[in-house]
XYZ file of C-alpha atoms in Angstrom:
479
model
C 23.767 11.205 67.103
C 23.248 8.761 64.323
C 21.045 6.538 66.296
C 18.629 9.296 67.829
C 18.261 10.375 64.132
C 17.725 7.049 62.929
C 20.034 7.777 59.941
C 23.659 7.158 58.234
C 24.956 10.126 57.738
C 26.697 10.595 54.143
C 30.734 11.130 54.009
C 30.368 15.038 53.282
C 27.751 16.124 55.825
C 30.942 13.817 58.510
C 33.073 16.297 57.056
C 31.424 19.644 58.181
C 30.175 18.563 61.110
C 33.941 17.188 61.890
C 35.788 20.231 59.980
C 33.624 23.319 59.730
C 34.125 25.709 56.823
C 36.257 28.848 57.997
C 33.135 31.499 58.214
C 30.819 29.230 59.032
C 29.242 30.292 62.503
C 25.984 31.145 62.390
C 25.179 29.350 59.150
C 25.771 25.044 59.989
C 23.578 23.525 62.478
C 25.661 21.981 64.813
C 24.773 18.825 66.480
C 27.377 19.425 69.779
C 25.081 22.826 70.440
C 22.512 22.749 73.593
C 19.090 22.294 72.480
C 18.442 26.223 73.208
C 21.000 27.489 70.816
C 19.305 28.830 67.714
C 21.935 27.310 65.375
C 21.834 23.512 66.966
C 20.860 20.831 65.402
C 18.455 19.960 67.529
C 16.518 23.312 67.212
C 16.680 22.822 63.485
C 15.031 19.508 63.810
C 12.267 21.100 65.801
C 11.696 23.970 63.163
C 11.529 21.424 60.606
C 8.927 19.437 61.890
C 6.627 22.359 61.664
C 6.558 21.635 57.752
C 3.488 22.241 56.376
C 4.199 18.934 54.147
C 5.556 15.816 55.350
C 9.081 16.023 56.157
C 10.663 12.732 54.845
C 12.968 10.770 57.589
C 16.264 10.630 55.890
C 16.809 14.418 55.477
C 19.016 16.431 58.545
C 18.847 19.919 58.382
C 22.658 21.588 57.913
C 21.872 25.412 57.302
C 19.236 27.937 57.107
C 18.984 28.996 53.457
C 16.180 32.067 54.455
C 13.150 32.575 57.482
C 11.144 29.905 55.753
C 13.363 27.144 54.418
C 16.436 25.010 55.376
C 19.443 23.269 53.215
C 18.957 19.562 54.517
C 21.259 16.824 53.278
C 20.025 13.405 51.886
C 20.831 10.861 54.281
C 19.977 6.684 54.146
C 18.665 4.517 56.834
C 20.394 2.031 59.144
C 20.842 -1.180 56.958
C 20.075 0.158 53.543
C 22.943 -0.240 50.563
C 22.144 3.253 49.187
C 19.442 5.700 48.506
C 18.878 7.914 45.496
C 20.481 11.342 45.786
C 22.607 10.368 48.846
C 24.970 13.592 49.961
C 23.096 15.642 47.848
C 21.853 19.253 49.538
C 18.257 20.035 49.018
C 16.003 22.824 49.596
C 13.116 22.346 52.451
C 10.036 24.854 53.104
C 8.514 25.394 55.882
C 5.301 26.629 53.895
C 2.423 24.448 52.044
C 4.274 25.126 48.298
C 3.597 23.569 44.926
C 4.570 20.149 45.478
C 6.934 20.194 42.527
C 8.949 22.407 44.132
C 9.836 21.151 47.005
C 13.049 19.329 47.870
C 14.488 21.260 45.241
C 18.509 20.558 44.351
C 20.438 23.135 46.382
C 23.564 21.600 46.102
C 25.713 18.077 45.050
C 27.212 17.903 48.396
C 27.234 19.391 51.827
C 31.218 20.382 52.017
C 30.776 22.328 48.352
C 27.088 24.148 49.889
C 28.727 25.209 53.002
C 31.779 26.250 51.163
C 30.583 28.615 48.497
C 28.039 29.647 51.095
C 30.101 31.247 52.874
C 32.534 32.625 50.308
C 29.593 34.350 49.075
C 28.663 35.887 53.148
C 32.399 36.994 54.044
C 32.184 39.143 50.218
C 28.219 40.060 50.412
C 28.624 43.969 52.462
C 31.577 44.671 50.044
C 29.572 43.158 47.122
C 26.738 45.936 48.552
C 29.246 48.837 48.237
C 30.129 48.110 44.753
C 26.775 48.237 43.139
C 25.654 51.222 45.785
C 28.770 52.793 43.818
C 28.212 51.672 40.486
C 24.470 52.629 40.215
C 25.093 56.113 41.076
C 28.426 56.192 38.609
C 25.715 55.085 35.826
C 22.902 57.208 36.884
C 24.715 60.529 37.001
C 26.505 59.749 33.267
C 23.402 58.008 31.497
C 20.412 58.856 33.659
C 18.952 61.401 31.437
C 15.840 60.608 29.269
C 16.990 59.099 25.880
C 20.849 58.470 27.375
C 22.175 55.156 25.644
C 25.537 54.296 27.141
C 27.872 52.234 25.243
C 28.753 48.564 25.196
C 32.264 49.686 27.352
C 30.227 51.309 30.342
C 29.496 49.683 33.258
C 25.656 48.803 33.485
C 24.011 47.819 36.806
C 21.034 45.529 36.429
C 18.622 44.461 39.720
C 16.704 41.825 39.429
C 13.371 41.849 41.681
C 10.112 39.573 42.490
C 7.075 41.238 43.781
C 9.149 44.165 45.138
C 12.138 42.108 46.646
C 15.656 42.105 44.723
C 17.255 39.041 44.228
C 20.107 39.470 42.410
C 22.224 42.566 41.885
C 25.049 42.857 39.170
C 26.918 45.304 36.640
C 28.246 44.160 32.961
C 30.277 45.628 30.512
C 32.110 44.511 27.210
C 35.712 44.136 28.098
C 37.671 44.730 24.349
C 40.970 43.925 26.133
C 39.934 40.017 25.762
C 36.689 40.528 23.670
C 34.466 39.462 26.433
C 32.014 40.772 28.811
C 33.483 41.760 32.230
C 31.404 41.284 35.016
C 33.172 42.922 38.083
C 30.250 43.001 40.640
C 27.243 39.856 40.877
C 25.454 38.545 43.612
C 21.809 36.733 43.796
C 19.822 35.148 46.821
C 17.181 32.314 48.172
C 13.896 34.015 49.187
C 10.757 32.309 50.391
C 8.573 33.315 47.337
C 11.230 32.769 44.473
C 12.322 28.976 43.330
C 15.527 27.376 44.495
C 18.056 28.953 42.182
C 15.754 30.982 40.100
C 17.383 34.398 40.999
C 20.906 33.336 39.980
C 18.957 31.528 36.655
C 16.939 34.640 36.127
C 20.735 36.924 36.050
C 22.990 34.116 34.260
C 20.458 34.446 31.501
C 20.856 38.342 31.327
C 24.551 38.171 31.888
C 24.702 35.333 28.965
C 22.357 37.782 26.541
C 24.445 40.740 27.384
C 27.675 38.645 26.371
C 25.857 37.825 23.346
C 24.886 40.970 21.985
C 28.388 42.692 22.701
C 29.729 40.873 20.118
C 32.197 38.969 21.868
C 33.667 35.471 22.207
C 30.984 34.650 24.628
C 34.116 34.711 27.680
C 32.944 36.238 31.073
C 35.466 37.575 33.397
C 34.800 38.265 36.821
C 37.831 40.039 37.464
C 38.034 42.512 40.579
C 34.851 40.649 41.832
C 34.250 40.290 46.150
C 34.816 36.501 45.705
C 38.171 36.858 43.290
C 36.051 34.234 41.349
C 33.387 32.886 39.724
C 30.426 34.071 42.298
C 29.466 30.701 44.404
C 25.808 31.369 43.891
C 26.786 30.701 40.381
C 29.309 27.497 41.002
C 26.375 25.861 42.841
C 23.266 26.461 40.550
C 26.016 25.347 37.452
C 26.819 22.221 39.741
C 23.059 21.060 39.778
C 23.463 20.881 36.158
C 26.354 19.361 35.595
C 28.056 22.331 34.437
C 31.685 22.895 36.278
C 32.786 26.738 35.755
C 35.881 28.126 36.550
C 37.511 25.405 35.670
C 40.620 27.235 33.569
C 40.975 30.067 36.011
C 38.917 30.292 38.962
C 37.506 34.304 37.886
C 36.811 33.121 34.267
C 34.289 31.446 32.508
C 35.350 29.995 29.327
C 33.422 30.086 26.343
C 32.675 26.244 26.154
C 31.408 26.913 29.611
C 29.200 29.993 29.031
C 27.568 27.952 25.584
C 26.468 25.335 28.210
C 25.209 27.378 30.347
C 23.115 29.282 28.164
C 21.734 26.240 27.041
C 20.995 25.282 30.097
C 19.656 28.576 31.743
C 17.624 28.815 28.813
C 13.777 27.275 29.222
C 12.973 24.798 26.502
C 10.358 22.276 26.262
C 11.952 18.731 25.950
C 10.544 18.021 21.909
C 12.169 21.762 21.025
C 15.263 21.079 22.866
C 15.579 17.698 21.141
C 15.262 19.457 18.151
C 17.494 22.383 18.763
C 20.207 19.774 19.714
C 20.114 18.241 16.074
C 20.554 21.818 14.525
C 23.486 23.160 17.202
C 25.419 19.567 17.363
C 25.300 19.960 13.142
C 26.877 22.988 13.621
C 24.243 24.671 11.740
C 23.620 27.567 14.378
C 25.651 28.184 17.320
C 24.123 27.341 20.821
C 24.072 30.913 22.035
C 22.411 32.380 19.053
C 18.956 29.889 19.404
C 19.188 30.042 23.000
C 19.400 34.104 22.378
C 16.777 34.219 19.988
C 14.204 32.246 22.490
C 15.781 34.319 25.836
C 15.230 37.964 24.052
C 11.687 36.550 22.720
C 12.440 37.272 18.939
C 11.026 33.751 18.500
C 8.771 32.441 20.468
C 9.453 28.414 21.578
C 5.857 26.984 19.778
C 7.372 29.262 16.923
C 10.915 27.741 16.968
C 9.762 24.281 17.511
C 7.516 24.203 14.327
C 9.985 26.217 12.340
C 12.235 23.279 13.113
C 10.428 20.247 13.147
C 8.719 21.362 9.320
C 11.475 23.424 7.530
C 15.150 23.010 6.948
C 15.212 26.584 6.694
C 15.425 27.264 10.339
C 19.013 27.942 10.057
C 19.069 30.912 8.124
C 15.581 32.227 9.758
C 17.817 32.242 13.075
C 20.416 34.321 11.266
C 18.330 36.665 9.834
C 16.696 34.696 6.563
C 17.723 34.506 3.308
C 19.062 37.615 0.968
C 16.102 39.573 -0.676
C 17.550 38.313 -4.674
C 17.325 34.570 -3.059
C 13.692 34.249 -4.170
C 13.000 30.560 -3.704
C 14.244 30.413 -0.338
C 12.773 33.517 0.956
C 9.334 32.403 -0.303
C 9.835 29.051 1.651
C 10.795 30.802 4.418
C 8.214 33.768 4.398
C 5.712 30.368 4.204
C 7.233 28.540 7.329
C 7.806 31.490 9.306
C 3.898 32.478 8.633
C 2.833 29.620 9.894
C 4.984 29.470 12.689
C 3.550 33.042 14.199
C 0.033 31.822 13.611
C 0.390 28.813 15.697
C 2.723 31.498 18.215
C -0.595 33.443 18.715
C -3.162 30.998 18.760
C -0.692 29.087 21.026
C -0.848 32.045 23.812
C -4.629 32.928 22.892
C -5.617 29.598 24.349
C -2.682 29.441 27.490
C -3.910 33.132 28.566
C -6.228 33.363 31.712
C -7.659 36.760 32.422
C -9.683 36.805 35.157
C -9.269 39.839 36.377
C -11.676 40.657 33.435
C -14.571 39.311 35.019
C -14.551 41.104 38.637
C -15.377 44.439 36.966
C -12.809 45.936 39.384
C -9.151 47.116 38.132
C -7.527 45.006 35.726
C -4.250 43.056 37.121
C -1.772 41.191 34.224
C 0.009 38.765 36.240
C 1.253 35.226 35.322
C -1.767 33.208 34.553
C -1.305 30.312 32.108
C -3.735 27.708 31.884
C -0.731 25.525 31.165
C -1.357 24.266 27.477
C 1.008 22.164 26.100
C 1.544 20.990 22.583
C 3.500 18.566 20.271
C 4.462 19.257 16.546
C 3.380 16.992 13.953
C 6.126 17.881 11.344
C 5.156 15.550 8.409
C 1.777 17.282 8.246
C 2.425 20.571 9.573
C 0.423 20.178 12.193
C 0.492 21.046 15.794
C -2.076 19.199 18.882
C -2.323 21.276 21.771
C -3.620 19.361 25.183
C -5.161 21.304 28.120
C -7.323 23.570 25.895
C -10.355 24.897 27.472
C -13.820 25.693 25.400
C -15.037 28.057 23.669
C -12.175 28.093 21.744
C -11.413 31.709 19.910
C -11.602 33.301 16.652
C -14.906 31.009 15.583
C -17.936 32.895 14.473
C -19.452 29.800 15.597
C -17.618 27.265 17.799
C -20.125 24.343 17.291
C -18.529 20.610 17.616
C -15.480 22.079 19.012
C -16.741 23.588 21.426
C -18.835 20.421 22.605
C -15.600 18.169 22.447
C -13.416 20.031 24.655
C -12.113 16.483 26.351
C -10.883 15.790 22.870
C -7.340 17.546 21.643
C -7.362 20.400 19.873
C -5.327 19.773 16.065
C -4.537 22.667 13.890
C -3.142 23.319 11.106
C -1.508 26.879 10.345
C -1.689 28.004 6.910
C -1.593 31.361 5.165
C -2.835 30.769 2.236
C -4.539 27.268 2.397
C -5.556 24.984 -0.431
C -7.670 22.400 -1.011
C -5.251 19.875 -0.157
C -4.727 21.431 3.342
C -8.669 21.076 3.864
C -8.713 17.011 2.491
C -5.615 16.365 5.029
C -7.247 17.975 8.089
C -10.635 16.204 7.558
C -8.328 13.053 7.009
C -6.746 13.784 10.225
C -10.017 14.189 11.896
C -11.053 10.975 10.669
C -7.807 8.722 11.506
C -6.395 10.685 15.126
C -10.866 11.363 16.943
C -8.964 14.792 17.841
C -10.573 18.343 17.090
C -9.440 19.986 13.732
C -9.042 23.119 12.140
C -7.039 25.578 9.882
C -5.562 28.285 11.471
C -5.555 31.256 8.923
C -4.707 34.847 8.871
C -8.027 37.428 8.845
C -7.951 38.086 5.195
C -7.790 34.606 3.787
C -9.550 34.165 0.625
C -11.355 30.872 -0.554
C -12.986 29.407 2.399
C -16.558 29.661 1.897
C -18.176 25.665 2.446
C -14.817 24.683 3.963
C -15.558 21.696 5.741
C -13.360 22.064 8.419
C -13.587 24.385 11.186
C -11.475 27.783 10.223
C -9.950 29.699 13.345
C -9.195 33.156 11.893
C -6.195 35.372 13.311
C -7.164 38.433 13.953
C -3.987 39.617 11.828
C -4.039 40.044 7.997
C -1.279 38.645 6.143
C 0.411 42.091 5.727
C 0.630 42.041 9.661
C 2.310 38.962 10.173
C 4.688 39.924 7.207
C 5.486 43.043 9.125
C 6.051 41.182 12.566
C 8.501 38.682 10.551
C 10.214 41.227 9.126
C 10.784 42.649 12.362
C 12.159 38.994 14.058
C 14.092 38.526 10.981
C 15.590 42.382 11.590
C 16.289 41.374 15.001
C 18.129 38.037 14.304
C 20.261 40.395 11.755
C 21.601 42.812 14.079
C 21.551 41.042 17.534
C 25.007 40.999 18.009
C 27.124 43.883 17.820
């Protein structure tokens, strides 16, 4: 078999083929099937090469993950010492998809895919019966207009993409152990949706709903179809390192939940650097930044500034300093300020709205221009790359306009001085990039400013009242 594939095949993918999982007919391509049998190998191999990308020649398809896509194993050729990512399961489509997204990480190794794969078939139909349950339990007791049920209650939550559900699951705070109990969970691979996204998309709801019950952060899965930690969840914490279950096999510890919040939780690679500094210093805990950025009370440009140009972004993320603690609620109002200004511009300039321009109905879907930026935190500054002209706010866009190749450099200040205007025109100078102050609507003092002045179209009592509101939120998060 080897030699008609023209591969070695790795230890684990011998194993399956040699010892199938218990449950695993129709789900591992077998290579001792006739040709004509949907589920041997050698059909799989003809479906695959009907990629609409080039399938590389050390993969073997092992299972079917939906219609569109297979879980194919990482194999090395004849007389090669190794290959990067031997064993390891990854995630084929069929279909002409974002290059970055193919060959995604399924799984570390073929005996763990097939093995959680089908734990998580043989408990799927009773899995089905528990939420069908559930969801009416919770829609006949809090269904009502205005019903709020209580932390204790058992709350179903679907999770869907362009009309398909993807993950299905009911929480509830658990005050026997302090923890959230999570009796019924289940996700799945879809052609549309990337590799793991569904179960990434419900860990981070789970992990918020742990967090704002007030608990120790410990998930139980107690009474679940599986009797353990779902396998959906095993194998998207395996592809990042993370091993759950590892105290009890129906428990997630909550060392184990912290690092999988953090790692659930999207953060650009300067903020996460950042955020590291601050959690490892035992400043904030991990689940309260990664619950601040996952319930959107702060924004990630916000967070990253707030952290790269303040040491107060320890007590903004609790709820800032005490109204009688003048000093430090002044530096804080200041920092925070700036940090919403450069929130807004930030998803001013990443917003596409073309729907705007048809003159048919508008349609608000997910269209970033993809604008990335890095924090300058000795000057308060923040360059954002990928900006596309006429930039907004500018009764008169002029140079900037004309340079869009150049970066874009701001500088968010609410009340700027002279000093602010001398360091941005000596920015300009030294860095070739585009400058300008970012400034709330009613800042005073600008008139023959010589820099370029991008004006939020909020007054400085408006972004006082949406900081308040973040700060009010941090406050009374948890429970």
């Amino acid at each position: 078999m080897e030699e008609a594939l023209e591969v070695v095949l790795p230890d684990g993918v011998r194993t399956v083929y040699a010892a199938p999982p218990a449950g695993s007919e129709g789900l591992l391509y077998r290579p001792d099937l006739a040709s004509d049998d949907p589920m041997s190998l050698a059909a799989a191999l003809n479906a695959l090469a009907t990629s609409a990308q080039t399938v590389p020649r050390n993969i073997v398809p092992i299972a079917p993950v939906d219609d569109r896509s297979f879980a194919v194993a990482v194999c090395r050729k004849p007389g090669m010492a190794t290959v990067q990512g031997e064993g390891a399961v990854l995630r084929w489509h069929l279909d002409d998809i974002p290059r970055d997204r193919q060959g995604a990480l399924l799984d570390i190794t073929a005996p763990d895919y097939l093995r959680t794969r089908t734990q998580e078939q043989a408990a799927r139909g009773r899995g089905l019966a528990g939420m069908a349950k559930a969801q009416a339990a919770y829609a006949e007791r809090y269904g009502e207009p205005g019903s709020r049920p209580p932390g204790f209650a058992l709350r179903p939550v679907q999770l869907a993409c362009q009309n398909v559900v993807v993950g299905l699951a009911a929480f509830r705070h658990d005050s026997t152990f302090d923890g959230l109990s999570v009796p019924l969970w289940q996700t799945c691979d879809v052609p549309h949706v990337a590799t793991h996204e569904g179960t990434r998309a419900l860990s981070l709801l789970m992990l918020c709903d742990a967090f704002a019950c007030g608990g120790t952060m410990e998930i139980r899965f107690r009474g679940h179809p599986e009797q353990s930690v779902p396998a959906a969840l095993l194998r998207f914490a395996r592809t990042k390192g993370i091993a759950l279950g590892q105290e009890r096999r129906d428990l997630i510890t909550p060392e184990e939940a912290r690092r999988l919040f953090w790692a659930v939780t999207d953060m650009p690679a300067g903020l996460a650097a950042r955020a590291a500094e601050l959690t490892d210093g035992g400043l904030v805990a991990p689940e309260r930044l990664c619950y601040m950025l996952a319930a959107g009370v702060w924004r990630d440009i916000e967070l990253d500034f707030m952290l790269a140009t303040s040491g107060r972004a320890a007590s903004v993320l609790a709820g800032g300093a005490l109204p009688e603690e003048r000093r430090a609620r002044a530096a804080e109002s200041e920092v925070c300020r700036a940090a919403v200004l450069t929130g807004t511009l930030h998803r001013r300039l990443d917003s596409v709205d073309s729907a705007g321009r048809t003159g048919q109905a508008r349609v608000f879907e997910d269209g970033r221009r993809g604008v990335t930026w890095v924090v300058d935190g000795r000057n308060a500054a923040v360059e954002f790359t990928g900006v596309d002209a006429p930039l907004p706010w500018l009764p008169d866009p002029g140079d900037l306009t004309q340079a869009a190749d150049r970066p874009l450099l701001v500088l968010p200040r609410a009340r700027p001085t002279a000093e602010d205007e001398s360091l941005g025109v000596d920015l300009a100078r030294r860095s070739g990039a585009r400058v300008a102050l970012v400034v709330p609507d009613d800042a005073p003092g600008l008139d023959g400013c010589r820099l370029p002045v991008l004006r939020c179209p909020y007054t400085l009592y408006e972004l006082d009242t949406s900081i308040e509101g973040k700060l009010l939120s941090a406050r009374v998060s948890r429970a």
